[in-house]
XYZ file of C-alpha atoms in Angstrom:
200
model
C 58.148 115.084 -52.518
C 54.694 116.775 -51.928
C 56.298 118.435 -48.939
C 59.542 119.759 -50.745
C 56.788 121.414 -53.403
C 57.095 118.743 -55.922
C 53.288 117.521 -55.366
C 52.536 117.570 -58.584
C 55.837 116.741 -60.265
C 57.799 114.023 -58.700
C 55.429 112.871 -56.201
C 52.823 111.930 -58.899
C 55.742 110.338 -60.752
C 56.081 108.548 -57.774
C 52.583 107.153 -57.056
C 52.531 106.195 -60.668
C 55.228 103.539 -60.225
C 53.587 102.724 -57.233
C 50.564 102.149 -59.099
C 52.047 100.202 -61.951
C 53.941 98.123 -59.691
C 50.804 97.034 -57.725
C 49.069 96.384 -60.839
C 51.152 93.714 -61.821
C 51.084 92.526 -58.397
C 47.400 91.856 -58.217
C 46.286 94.862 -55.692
C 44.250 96.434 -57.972
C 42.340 98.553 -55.814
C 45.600 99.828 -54.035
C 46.501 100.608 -57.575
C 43.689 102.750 -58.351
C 43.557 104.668 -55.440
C 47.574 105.730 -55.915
C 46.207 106.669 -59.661
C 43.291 108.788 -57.474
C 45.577 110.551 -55.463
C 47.817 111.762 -57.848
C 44.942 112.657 -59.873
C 43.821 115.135 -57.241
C 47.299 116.834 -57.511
C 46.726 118.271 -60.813
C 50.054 117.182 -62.937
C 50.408 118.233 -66.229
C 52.939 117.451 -68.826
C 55.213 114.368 -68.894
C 53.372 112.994 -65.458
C 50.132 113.359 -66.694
C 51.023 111.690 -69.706
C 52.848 108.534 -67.036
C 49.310 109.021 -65.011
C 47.269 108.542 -68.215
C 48.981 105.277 -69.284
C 48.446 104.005 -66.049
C 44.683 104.870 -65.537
C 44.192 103.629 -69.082
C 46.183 100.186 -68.134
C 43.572 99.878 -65.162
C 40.917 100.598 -66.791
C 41.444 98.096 -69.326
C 42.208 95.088 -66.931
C 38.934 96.471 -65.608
C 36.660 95.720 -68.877
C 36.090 99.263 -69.124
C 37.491 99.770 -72.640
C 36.069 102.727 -73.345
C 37.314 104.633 -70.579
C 40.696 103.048 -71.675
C 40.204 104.576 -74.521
C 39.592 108.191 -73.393
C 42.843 107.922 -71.393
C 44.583 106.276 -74.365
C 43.465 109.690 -76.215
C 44.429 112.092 -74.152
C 47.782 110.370 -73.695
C 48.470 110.484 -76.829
C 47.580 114.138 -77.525
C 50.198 114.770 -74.915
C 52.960 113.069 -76.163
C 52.394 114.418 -79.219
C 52.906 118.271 -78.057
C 55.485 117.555 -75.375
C 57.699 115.248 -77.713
C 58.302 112.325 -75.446
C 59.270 109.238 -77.752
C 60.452 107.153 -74.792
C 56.244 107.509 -73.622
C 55.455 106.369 -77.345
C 56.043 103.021 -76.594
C 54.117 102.174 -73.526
C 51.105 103.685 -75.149
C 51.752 101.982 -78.412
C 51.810 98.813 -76.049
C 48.293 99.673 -74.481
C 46.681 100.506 -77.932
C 47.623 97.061 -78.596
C 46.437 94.994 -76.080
C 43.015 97.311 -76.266
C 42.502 96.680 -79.786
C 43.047 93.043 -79.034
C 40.489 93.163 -76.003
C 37.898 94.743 -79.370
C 38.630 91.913 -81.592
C 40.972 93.727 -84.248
C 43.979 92.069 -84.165
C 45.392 93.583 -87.219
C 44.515 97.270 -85.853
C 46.716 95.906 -82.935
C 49.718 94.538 -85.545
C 49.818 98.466 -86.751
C 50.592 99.583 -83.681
C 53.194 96.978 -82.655
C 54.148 98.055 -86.151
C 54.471 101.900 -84.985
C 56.328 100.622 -82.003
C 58.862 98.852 -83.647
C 59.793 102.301 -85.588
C 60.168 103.749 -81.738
C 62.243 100.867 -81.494
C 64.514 101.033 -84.487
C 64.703 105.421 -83.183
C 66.502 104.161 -80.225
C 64.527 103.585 -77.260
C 65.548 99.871 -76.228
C 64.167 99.506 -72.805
C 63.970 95.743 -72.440
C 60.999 96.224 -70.632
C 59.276 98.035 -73.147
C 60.296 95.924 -76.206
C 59.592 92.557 -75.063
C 56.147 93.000 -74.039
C 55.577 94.744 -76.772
C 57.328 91.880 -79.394
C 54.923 89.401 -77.060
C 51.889 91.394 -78.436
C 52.940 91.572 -82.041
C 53.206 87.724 -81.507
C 49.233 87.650 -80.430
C 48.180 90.005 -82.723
C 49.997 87.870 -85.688
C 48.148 84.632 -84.133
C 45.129 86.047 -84.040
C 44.935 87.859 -87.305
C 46.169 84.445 -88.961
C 43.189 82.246 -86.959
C 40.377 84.422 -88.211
C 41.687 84.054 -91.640
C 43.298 87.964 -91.694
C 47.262 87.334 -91.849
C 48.800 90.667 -91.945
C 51.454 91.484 -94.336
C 54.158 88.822 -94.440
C 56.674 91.590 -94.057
C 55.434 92.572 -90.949
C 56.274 89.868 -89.571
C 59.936 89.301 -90.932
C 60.230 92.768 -89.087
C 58.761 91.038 -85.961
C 60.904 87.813 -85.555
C 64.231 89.832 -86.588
C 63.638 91.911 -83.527
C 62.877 88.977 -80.749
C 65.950 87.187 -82.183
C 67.672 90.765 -81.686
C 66.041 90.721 -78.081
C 67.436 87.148 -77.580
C 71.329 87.766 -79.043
C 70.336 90.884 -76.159
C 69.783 88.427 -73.612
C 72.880 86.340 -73.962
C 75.069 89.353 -73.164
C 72.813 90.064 -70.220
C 72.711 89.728 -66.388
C 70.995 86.181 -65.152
C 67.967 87.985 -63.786
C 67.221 90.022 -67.176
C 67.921 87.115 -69.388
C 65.014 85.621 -67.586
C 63.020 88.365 -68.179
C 63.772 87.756 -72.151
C 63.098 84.133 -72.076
C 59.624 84.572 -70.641
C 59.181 86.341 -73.124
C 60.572 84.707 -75.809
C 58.379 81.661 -74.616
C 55.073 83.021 -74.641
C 56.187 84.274 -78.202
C 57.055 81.126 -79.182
C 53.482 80.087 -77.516
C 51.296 82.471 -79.939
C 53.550 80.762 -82.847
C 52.424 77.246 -81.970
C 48.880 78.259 -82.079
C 48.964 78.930 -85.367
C 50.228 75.583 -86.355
C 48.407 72.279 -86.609
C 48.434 70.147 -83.601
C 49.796 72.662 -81.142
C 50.160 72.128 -77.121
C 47.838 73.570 -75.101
């Protein structure tokens, strides 16, 4: 891509799914150095925004929250003057999980909040929504065990979209069904902590 002029265009989109791919894979420094290299391409726009999420999700398997942070910032400064909902949802995702890494569970509930009105706009990417119904679920669990529950409505809203996920996943292929029901059971897992007696 870098060679056909697109070095700072599809090639960083490129690295970016690299880099998000060996993230969940474990190579963490191969991640980071994909995120370094198309860094020192210069994007701008929708891949900067794609190479933002992805520094930020680094950063914050990293400990370095604050640096999360920054990214999480400037992300969302660019989504917000290039009008990319589909992006909204990612980084709703990562504001999540970082608020959950501070302790503020119910800061993180508002944002799964915020993502389920990306939802209900139309973006259903399965592999959006379900991780980010699974931290809704935490956030809920969490809020309740240090004596916070949010809003009971919230969380009406909440199960009515995993069961929505699940009818989903009953029309789906075997492989993304799967997908759901992982899911769905580390959902179900955050539930149970909130109950007396639950399984470890």
């Amino acid at each position: 891509m870098a060679g056909l002029g697109l070095g700072r265009t599809s090639s960083v989109s490129l690295r970016v799914v690299a880099a998000n791919g060996l993230f969940r894979a474990g190579a963490w420094d191969e991640a980071e150095r994909e995120v370094a290299t198309a860094w020192s391409a210069g994007p701008s726009g929708a891949q900067m925004l794609e190479l933002r999420l992805a520094r930020a999700r680094l950063r914050m398997g990293r400990g370095d929250l604050d640096g999360s942070d920054v990214d999480l910032t400037a992300a969302e400064l660019i989504a917000g003057s290039t009008g990319l909902p589909k992006q909204r949802l990612p980084l709703l995702i990562l504001r999540a999980g970082l608020e959950m890494w501070r302790g503020n569970p119910e800061l993180a509930f508002a944002h799964v909040g915020k993502g389920l009105d990306v939802v209900e706009s139309g973006i259903d990417d399965v592999f959006a929504v379900a991780p980010l119904l699974w931290h809704g679920a935490r956030a809920h669990a969490q809020a309740v065990l240090a004596g916070r529950p949010p809003d009971a409505s919230g969380l009406r809203r909440l199960r009515r979209h995993r069961r929505d996920l699940l009818d989903r996943g009953d029309r789906s292929a075997p492989a993304l069904r799967g997908v759901i029901a992982s899911y769905e059971a580390m959902c179900s897992a955050e539930d149970a902590r909130t109950t007396a007696g639950s399984d470890p």
